[in-house]
GROMACS .gro file of C-alpha atoms in nm:
model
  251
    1UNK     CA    1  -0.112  -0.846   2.964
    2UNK     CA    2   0.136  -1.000   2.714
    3UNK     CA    3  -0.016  -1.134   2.438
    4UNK     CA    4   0.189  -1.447   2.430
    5UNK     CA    5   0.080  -1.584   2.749
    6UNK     CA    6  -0.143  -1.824   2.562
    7UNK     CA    7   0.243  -1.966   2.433
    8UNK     CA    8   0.325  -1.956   2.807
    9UNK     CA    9   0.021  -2.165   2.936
   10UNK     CA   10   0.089  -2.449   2.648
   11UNK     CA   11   0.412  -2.485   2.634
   12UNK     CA   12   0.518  -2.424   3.031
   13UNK     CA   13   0.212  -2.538   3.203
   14UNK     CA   14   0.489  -2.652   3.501
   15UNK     CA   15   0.499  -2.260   3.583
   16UNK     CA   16   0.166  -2.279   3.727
   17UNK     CA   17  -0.013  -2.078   3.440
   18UNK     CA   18  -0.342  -2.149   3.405
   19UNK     CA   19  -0.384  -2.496   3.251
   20UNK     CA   20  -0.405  -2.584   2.886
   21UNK     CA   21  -0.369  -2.878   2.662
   22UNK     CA   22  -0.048  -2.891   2.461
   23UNK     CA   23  -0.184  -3.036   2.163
   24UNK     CA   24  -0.440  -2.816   2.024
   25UNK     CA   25  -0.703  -2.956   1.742
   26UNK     CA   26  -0.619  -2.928   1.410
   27UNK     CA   27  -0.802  -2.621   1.235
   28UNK     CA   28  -1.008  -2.664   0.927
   29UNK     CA   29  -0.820  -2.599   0.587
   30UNK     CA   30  -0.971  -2.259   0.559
   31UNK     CA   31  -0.893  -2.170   0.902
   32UNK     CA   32  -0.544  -2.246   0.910
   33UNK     CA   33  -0.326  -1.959   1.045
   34UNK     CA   34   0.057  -1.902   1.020
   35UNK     CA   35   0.286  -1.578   0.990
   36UNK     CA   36   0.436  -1.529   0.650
   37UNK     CA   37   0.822  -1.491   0.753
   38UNK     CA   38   1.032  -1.274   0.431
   39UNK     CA   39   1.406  -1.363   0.362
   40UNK     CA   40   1.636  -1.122   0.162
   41UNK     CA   41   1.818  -1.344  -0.044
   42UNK     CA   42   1.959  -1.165  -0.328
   43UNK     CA   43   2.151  -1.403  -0.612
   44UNK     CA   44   2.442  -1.196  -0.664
   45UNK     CA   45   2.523  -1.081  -0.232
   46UNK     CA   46   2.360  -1.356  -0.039
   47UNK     CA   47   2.349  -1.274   0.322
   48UNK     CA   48   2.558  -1.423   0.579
   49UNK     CA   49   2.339  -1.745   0.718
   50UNK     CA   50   2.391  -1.651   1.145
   51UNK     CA   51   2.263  -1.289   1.048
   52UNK     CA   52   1.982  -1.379   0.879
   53UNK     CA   53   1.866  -1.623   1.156
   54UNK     CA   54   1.931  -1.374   1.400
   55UNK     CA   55   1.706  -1.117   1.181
   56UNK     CA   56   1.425  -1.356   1.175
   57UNK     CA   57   1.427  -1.457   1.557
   58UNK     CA   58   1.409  -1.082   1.642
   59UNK     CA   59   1.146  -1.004   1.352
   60UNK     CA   60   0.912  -1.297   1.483
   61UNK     CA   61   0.899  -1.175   1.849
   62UNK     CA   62   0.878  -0.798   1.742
   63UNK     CA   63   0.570  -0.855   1.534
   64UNK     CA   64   0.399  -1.014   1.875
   65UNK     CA   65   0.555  -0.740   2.131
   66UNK     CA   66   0.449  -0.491   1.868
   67UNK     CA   67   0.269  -0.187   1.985
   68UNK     CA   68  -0.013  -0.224   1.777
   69UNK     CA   69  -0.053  -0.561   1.812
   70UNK     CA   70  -0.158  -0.511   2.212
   71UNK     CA   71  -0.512  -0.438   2.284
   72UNK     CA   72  -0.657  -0.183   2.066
   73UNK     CA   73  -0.404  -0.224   1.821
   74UNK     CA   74  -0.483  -0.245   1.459
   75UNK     CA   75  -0.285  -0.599   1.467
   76UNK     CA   76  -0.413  -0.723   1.799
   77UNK     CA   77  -0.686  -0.996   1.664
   78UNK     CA   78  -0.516  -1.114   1.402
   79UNK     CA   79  -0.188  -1.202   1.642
   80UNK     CA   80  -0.380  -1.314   1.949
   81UNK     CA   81  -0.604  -1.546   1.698
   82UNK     CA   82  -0.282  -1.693   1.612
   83UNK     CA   83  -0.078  -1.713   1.925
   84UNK     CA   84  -0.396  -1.917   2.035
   85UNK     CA   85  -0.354  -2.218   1.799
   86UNK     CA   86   0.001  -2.380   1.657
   87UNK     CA   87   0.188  -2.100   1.606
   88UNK     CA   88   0.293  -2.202   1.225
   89UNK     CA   89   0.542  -2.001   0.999
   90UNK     CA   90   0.566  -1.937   0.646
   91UNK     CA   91   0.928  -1.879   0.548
   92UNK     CA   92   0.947  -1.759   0.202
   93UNK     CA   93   1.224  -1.568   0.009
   94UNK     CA   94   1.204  -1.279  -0.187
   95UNK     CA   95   1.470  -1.028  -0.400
   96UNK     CA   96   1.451  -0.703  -0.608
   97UNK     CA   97   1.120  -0.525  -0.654
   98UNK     CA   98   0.977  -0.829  -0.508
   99UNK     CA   99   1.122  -0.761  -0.114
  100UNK     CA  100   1.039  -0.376  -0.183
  101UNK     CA  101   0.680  -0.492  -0.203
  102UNK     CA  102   0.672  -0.698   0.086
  103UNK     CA  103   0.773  -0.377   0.298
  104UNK     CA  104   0.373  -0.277   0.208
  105UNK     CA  105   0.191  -0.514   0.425
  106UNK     CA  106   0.165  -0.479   0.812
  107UNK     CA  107   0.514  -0.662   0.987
  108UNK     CA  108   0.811  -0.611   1.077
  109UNK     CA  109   1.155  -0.553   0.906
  110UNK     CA  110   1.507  -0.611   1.133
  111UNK     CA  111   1.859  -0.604   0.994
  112UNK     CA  112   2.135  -0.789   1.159
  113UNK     CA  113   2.483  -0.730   1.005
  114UNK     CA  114   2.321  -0.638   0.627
  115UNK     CA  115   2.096  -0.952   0.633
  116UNK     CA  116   1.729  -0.813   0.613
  117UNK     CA  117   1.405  -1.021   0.731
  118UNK     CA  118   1.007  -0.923   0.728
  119UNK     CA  119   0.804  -1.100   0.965
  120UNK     CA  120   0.465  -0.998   0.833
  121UNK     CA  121   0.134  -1.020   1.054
  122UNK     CA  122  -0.036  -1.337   1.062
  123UNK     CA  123  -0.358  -1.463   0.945
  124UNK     CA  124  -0.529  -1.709   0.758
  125UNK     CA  125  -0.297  -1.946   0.525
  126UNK     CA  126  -0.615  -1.912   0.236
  127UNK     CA  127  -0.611  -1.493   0.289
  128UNK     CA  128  -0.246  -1.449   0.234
  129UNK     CA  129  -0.175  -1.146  -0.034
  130UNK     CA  130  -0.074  -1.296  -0.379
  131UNK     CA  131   0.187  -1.032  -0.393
  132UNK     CA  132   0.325  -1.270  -0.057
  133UNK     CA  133   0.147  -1.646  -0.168
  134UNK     CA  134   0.398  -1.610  -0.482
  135UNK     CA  135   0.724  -1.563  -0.284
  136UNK     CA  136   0.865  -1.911  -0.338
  137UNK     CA  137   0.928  -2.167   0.007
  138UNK     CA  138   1.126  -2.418  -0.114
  139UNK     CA  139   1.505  -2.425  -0.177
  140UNK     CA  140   1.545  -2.121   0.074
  141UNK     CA  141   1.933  -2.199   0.193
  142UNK     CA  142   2.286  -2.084   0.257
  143UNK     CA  143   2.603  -2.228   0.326
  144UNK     CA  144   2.720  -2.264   0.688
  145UNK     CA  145   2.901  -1.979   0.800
  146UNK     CA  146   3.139  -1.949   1.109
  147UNK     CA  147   3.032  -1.685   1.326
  148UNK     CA  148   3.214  -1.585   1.629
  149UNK     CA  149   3.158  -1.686   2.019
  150UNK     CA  150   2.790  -1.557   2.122
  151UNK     CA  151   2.784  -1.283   2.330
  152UNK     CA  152   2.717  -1.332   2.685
  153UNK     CA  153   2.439  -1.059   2.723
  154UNK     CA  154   2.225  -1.179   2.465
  155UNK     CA  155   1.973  -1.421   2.442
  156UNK     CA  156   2.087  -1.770   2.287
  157UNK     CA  157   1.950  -2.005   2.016
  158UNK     CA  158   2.110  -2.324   1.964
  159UNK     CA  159   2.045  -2.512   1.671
  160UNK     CA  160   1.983  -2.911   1.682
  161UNK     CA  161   2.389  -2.995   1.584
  162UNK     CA  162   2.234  -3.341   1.458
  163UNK     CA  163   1.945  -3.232   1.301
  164UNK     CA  164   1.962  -3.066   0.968
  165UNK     CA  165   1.752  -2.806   0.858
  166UNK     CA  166   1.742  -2.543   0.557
  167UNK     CA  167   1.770  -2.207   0.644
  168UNK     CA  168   1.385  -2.128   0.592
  169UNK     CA  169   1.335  -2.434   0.830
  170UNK     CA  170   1.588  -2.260   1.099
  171UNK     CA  171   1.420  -1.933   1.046
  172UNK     CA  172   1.054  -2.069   1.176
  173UNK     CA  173   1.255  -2.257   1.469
  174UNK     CA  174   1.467  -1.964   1.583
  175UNK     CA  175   1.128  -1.709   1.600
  176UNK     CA  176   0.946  -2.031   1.743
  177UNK     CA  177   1.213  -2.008   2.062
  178UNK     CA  178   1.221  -1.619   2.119
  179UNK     CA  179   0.833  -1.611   2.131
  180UNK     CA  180   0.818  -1.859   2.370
  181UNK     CA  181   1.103  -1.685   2.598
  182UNK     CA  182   0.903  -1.360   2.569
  183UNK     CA  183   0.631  -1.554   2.676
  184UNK     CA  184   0.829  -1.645   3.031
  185UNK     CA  185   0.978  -1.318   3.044
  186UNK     CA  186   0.889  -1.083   3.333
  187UNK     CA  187   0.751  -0.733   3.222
  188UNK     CA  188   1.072  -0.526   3.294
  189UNK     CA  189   1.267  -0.803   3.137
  190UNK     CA  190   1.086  -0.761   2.815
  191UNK     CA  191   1.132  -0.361   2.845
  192UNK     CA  192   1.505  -0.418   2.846
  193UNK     CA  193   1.503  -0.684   2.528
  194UNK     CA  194   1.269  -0.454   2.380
  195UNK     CA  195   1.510  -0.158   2.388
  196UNK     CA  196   1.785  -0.357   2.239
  197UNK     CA  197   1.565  -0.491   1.906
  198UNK     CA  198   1.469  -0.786   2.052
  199UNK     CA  199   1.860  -0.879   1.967
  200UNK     CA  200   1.953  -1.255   2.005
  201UNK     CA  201   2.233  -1.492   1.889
  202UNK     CA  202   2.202  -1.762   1.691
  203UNK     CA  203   2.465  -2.061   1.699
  204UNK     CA  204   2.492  -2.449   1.642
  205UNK     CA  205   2.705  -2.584   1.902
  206UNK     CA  206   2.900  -2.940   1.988
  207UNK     CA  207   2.678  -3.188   2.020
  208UNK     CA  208   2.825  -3.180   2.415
  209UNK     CA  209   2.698  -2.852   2.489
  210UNK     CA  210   2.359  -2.928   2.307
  211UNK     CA  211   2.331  -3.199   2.579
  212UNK     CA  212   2.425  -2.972   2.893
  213UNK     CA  213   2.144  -2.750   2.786
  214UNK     CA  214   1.898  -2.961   2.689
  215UNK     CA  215   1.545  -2.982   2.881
  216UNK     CA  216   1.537  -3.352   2.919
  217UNK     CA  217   1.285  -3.481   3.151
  218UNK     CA  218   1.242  -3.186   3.367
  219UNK     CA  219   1.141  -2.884   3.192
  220UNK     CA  220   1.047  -2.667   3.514
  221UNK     CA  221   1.402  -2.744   3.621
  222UNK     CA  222   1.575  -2.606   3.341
  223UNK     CA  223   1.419  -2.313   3.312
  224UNK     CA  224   1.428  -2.225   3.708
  225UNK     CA  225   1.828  -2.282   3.656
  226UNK     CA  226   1.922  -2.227   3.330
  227UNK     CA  227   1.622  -2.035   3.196
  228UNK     CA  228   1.611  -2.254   2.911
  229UNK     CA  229   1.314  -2.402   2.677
  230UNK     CA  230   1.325  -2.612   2.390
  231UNK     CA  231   1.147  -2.578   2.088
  232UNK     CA  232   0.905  -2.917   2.013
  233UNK     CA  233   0.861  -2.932   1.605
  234UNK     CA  234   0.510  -3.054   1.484
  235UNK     CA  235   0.671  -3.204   1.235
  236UNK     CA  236   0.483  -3.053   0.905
  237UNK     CA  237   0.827  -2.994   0.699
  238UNK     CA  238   1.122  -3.135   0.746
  239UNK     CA  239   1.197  -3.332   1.039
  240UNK     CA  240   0.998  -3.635   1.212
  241UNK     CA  241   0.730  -3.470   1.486
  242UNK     CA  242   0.821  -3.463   1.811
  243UNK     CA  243   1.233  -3.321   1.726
  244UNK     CA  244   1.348  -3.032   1.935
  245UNK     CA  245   1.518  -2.840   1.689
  246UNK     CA  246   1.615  -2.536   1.930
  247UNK     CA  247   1.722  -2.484   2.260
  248UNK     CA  248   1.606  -2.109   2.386
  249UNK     CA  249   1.792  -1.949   2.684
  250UNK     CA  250   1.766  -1.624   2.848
  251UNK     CA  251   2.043  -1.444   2.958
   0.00000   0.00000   0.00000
């Protein structure tokens, strides 16, 4: 059983999944769930922003696809509690001592090209560690970088091109779109992304290509020929409810 097909049944009901209702009720304050998501951003070598994008899409779906978070794991109820309701992130950042001590609770670390990201297991918002809670949120950001073409063999995350978003803001999108690909994914399909890290590309293309890709009206469609999904925000932080901020595609 994959332990995103909750994610599956919500968000692709057209694949003839058992049926769900897309918008779930709103928890009680205390009950509130989300995944604490850890950036590396050192002052003095800030990582490069594509990497670090590409480390937290890969973190976010390795945390779920996790060994021990599959039945009779130690992380299983605390992931399929959360896959279950809005699956909300936490991006924080962290430095020094302070990202050595986030490598102490349960997650995930992935490096891609010397930027470093901990996707940490979820739970509830009011249980978080205060060791995590005081890892500041806002003003997580980096400059726009120019990374080169995507490779073909990997999966691909577009970024909105008219939407703009900090890079804590990108980093819940981007692990938003490769858990709801694993979720679609076939089970040898998510052997082979497995043995490559869960690897993925990250890029922000012309608004042109944004519109090839996109979804539109028929969701079923795209993904039987393109094997693309787009990522719906809430709308909590950030942009108006309702935006599709990424574009996921298999390839």
């Amino acid at each position: 059983m994959n332990i995103l097909e909750p994610l599956a049944a919500r968000y692709a009901g057209w694949l003839g999944l058992p049926a769900e209702e897309t918008a779930l009720p709103e928890a009680s304050p205390g009950e509130v769930r989300a995944m604490p998501v850890i950036l590396h951003l050192e002052k003095a070598v800030p990582p490069g922003r594509t990497a670090l994008l590409e480390a937290a899409a890969s973190a976010a779906v390795a945390v779920c696809l996790d060994e021990r978070a599959q039945p009779g794991g130690e992380w299983h109820e605390p992931v399929r509690d959360w896959v279950s309701g809005h699956i909300r992130k936490v991006t924080r950042r962290a430095r020094g001592t302070h990202w050595q001590v986030a490598q102490e609770f349960p997650g995930v670390t992935v490096t891609v090209d010397g930027a470093e990201v901990r996707a940490l297991v979820p739970g509830r918002v009011v249980d978080v560690p205060k060791e995590i809670a005081r890892l500041q949120i806002q003003g997580s950001d980096l400059p726009p970088d120019e990374p080169p073409p995507a490779p073909d063999d990997l999966p691909l995350l577009l970024l909105n091109p008219e939407v703009s978003m900090t890079v804590g803001k990108a980093a819940a999108q981007v692990g938003h779109g490769t858990m709801i690909l694993a979720a679609l994914l076939g089970a040898d399909e998510l052997s082979a992304w497995a043995r490559r890290g869960y690897a993925c590309a990250v890029r922000t293309p012309a608004v042109a290509q944004w519109k090839q890709l996109h979804p539109g009206g028929d969701p079923a469609g795209a993904w039987r020929s393109r094997r693309v999904v787009a990522v719906r925000d809430a709308g909590f932080t950030e942009v108006e409810p309702g935006t599709v901020t990424v574009l996921a595609q298999y390839r």
